[in-house]
């Protein structure tokens, strides 16, 4: 008898909304949640092109992250419908 492995559904950028957060410790950067992943981006127009993958514990997220009110996804250069989650030039680890 073989056990079937349960496949996790893949999330895509359109499955979950893109949310931009301000980080209480990293004031020059913002945290973007997109497609179930966290990304660290410079807080400037087009900052999405310089993003790095980020991992945070739930406790850190609760303590440090608040929804950003001074910048939005469009300003960062995030196109909600056409931008793939992993842009060319960035490997799976988030390194350029």
mmCIF file of C-alpha atoms in Angstrom:
data_model
loop_
_atom_site.group_PDB
_atom_site.id
_atom_site.type_symbol
_atom_site.label_atom_id
_atom_site.label_comp_id
_atom_site.label_asym_id
_atom_site.label_seq_id
_atom_site.Cartn_x
_atom_site.Cartn_y
_atom_site.Cartn_z
ATOM 1 C CA UNK A 1 0.000 0.000 0.000
ATOM 2 C CA UNK A 2 1.445 3.326 -0.988
ATOM 3 C CA UNK A 3 0.505 6.528 0.714
ATOM 4 C CA UNK A 4 -0.433 9.433 -1.477
ATOM 5 C CA UNK A 5 1.406 12.611 -0.737
ATOM 6 C CA UNK A 6 -0.882 15.518 -0.290
ATOM 7 C CA UNK A 7 0.018 18.329 -2.642
ATOM 8 C CA UNK A 8 0.096 21.823 -1.199
ATOM 9 C CA UNK A 9 -1.645 24.292 -3.452
ATOM 10 C CA UNK A 10 0.764 26.753 -5.007
ATOM 11 C CA UNK A 11 -0.074 30.344 -4.233
ATOM 12 C CA UNK A 12 0.316 32.854 -6.996
ATOM 13 C CA UNK A 13 0.513 36.630 -6.743
ATOM 14 C CA UNK A 14 -3.135 36.888 -7.719
ATOM 15 C CA UNK A 15 -4.274 34.392 -5.043
ATOM 16 C CA UNK A 16 -3.516 36.759 -2.197
ATOM 17 C CA UNK A 17 -3.415 40.538 -2.234
ATOM 18 C CA UNK A 18 -0.127 42.412 -2.161
ATOM 19 C CA UNK A 19 0.283 44.156 1.197
ATOM 20 C CA UNK A 20 2.980 46.723 1.999
ATOM 21 C CA UNK A 21 4.100 47.024 5.631
ATOM 22 C CA UNK A 22 6.321 49.495 7.464
ATOM 23 C CA UNK A 23 8.910 47.835 9.698
ATOM 24 C CA UNK A 24 9.475 49.443 13.110
ATOM 25 C CA UNK A 25 13.211 48.608 13.032
ATOM 26 C CA UNK A 26 14.074 49.037 9.354
ATOM 27 C CA UNK A 27 12.751 52.488 8.573
ATOM 28 C CA UNK A 28 14.381 52.870 5.134
ATOM 29 C CA UNK A 29 12.886 49.595 3.961
ATOM 30 C CA UNK A 30 9.391 48.165 3.634
ATOM 31 C CA UNK A 31 8.172 44.596 3.863
ATOM 32 C CA UNK A 32 5.925 43.385 1.054
ATOM 33 C CA UNK A 33 3.727 40.318 1.406
ATOM 34 C CA UNK A 34 3.011 38.907 -2.040
ATOM 35 C CA UNK A 35 1.890 35.423 -2.985
ATOM 36 C CA UNK A 36 2.416 34.168 0.572
ATOM 37 C CA UNK A 37 6.072 35.309 0.646
ATOM 38 C CA UNK A 38 7.665 38.216 2.495
ATOM 39 C CA UNK A 39 10.034 40.506 0.620
ATOM 40 C CA UNK A 40 12.255 43.312 1.911
ATOM 41 C CA UNK A 41 12.298 46.320 -0.449
ATOM 42 C CA UNK A 42 13.901 49.748 -0.444
ATOM 43 C CA UNK A 43 11.302 52.396 0.340
ATOM 44 C CA UNK A 44 11.585 54.237 -2.981
ATOM 45 C CA UNK A 45 9.954 54.270 -6.399
ATOM 46 C CA UNK A 46 10.924 51.067 -8.214
ATOM 47 C CA UNK A 47 12.201 49.444 -5.012
ATOM 48 C CA UNK A 48 10.589 46.115 -5.967
ATOM 49 C CA UNK A 49 13.403 45.501 -8.473
ATOM 50 C CA UNK A 50 15.902 45.434 -5.552
ATOM 51 C CA UNK A 51 13.920 43.145 -3.259
ATOM 52 C CA UNK A 52 15.260 40.307 -1.120
ATOM 53 C CA UNK A 53 13.332 37.409 0.348
ATOM 54 C CA UNK A 54 12.590 37.764 4.060
ATOM 55 C CA UNK A 55 11.593 35.341 6.793
ATOM 56 C CA UNK A 56 10.030 36.530 10.067
ATOM 57 C CA UNK A 57 8.503 34.724 13.010
ATOM 58 C CA UNK A 58 4.859 35.397 13.814
ATOM 59 C CA UNK A 59 5.915 37.203 17.001
ATOM 60 C CA UNK A 60 8.257 39.508 15.066
ATOM 61 C CA UNK A 61 5.553 40.230 12.512
ATOM 62 C CA UNK A 62 3.092 41.217 15.252
ATOM 63 C CA UNK A 63 5.616 43.442 17.032
ATOM 64 C CA UNK A 64 7.268 45.137 14.064
ATOM 65 C CA UNK A 65 4.950 45.299 11.055
ATOM 66 C CA UNK A 66 2.182 47.826 10.465
ATOM 67 C CA UNK A 67 0.412 48.551 7.181
ATOM 68 C CA UNK A 68 2.287 51.251 5.307
ATOM 69 C CA UNK A 69 0.315 54.427 4.738
ATOM 70 C CA UNK A 70 3.024 56.486 3.031
ATOM 71 C CA UNK A 71 3.859 54.177 0.094
ATOM 72 C CA UNK A 72 1.899 51.687 -1.978
ATOM 73 C CA UNK A 73 2.640 48.720 -4.240
ATOM 74 C CA UNK A 74 2.364 50.777 -7.430
ATOM 75 C CA UNK A 75 5.015 53.231 -6.214
ATOM 76 C CA UNK A 76 7.362 50.333 -5.480
ATOM 77 C CA UNK A 77 6.909 49.141 -9.061
ATOM 78 C CA UNK A 78 4.713 46.140 -8.310
ATOM 79 C CA UNK A 79 2.207 45.394 -11.053
ATOM 80 C CA UNK A 80 -0.443 43.231 -9.373
ATOM 81 C CA UNK A 81 -1.484 41.392 -12.533
ATOM 82 C CA UNK A 82 1.604 41.033 -14.702
ATOM 83 C CA UNK A 83 4.674 40.790 -12.460
ATOM 84 C CA UNK A 84 5.799 37.223 -11.765
ATOM 85 C CA UNK A 85 6.619 36.429 -8.147
ATOM 86 C CA UNK A 86 10.262 35.721 -8.962
ATOM 87 C CA UNK A 87 11.578 38.268 -11.407
ATOM 88 C CA UNK A 88 14.405 37.443 -13.817
ATOM 89 C CA UNK A 89 17.794 37.809 -12.181
ATOM 90 C CA UNK A 90 16.683 36.591 -8.756
ATOM 91 C CA UNK A 91 17.167 32.948 -7.869
ATOM 92 C CA UNK A 92 15.036 30.886 -5.486
ATOM 93 C CA UNK A 93 17.015 32.073 -2.452
ATOM 94 C CA UNK A 94 16.266 35.702 -3.268
ATOM 95 C CA UNK A 95 19.856 36.491 -4.259
ATOM 96 C CA UNK A 96 20.705 38.460 -7.368
#
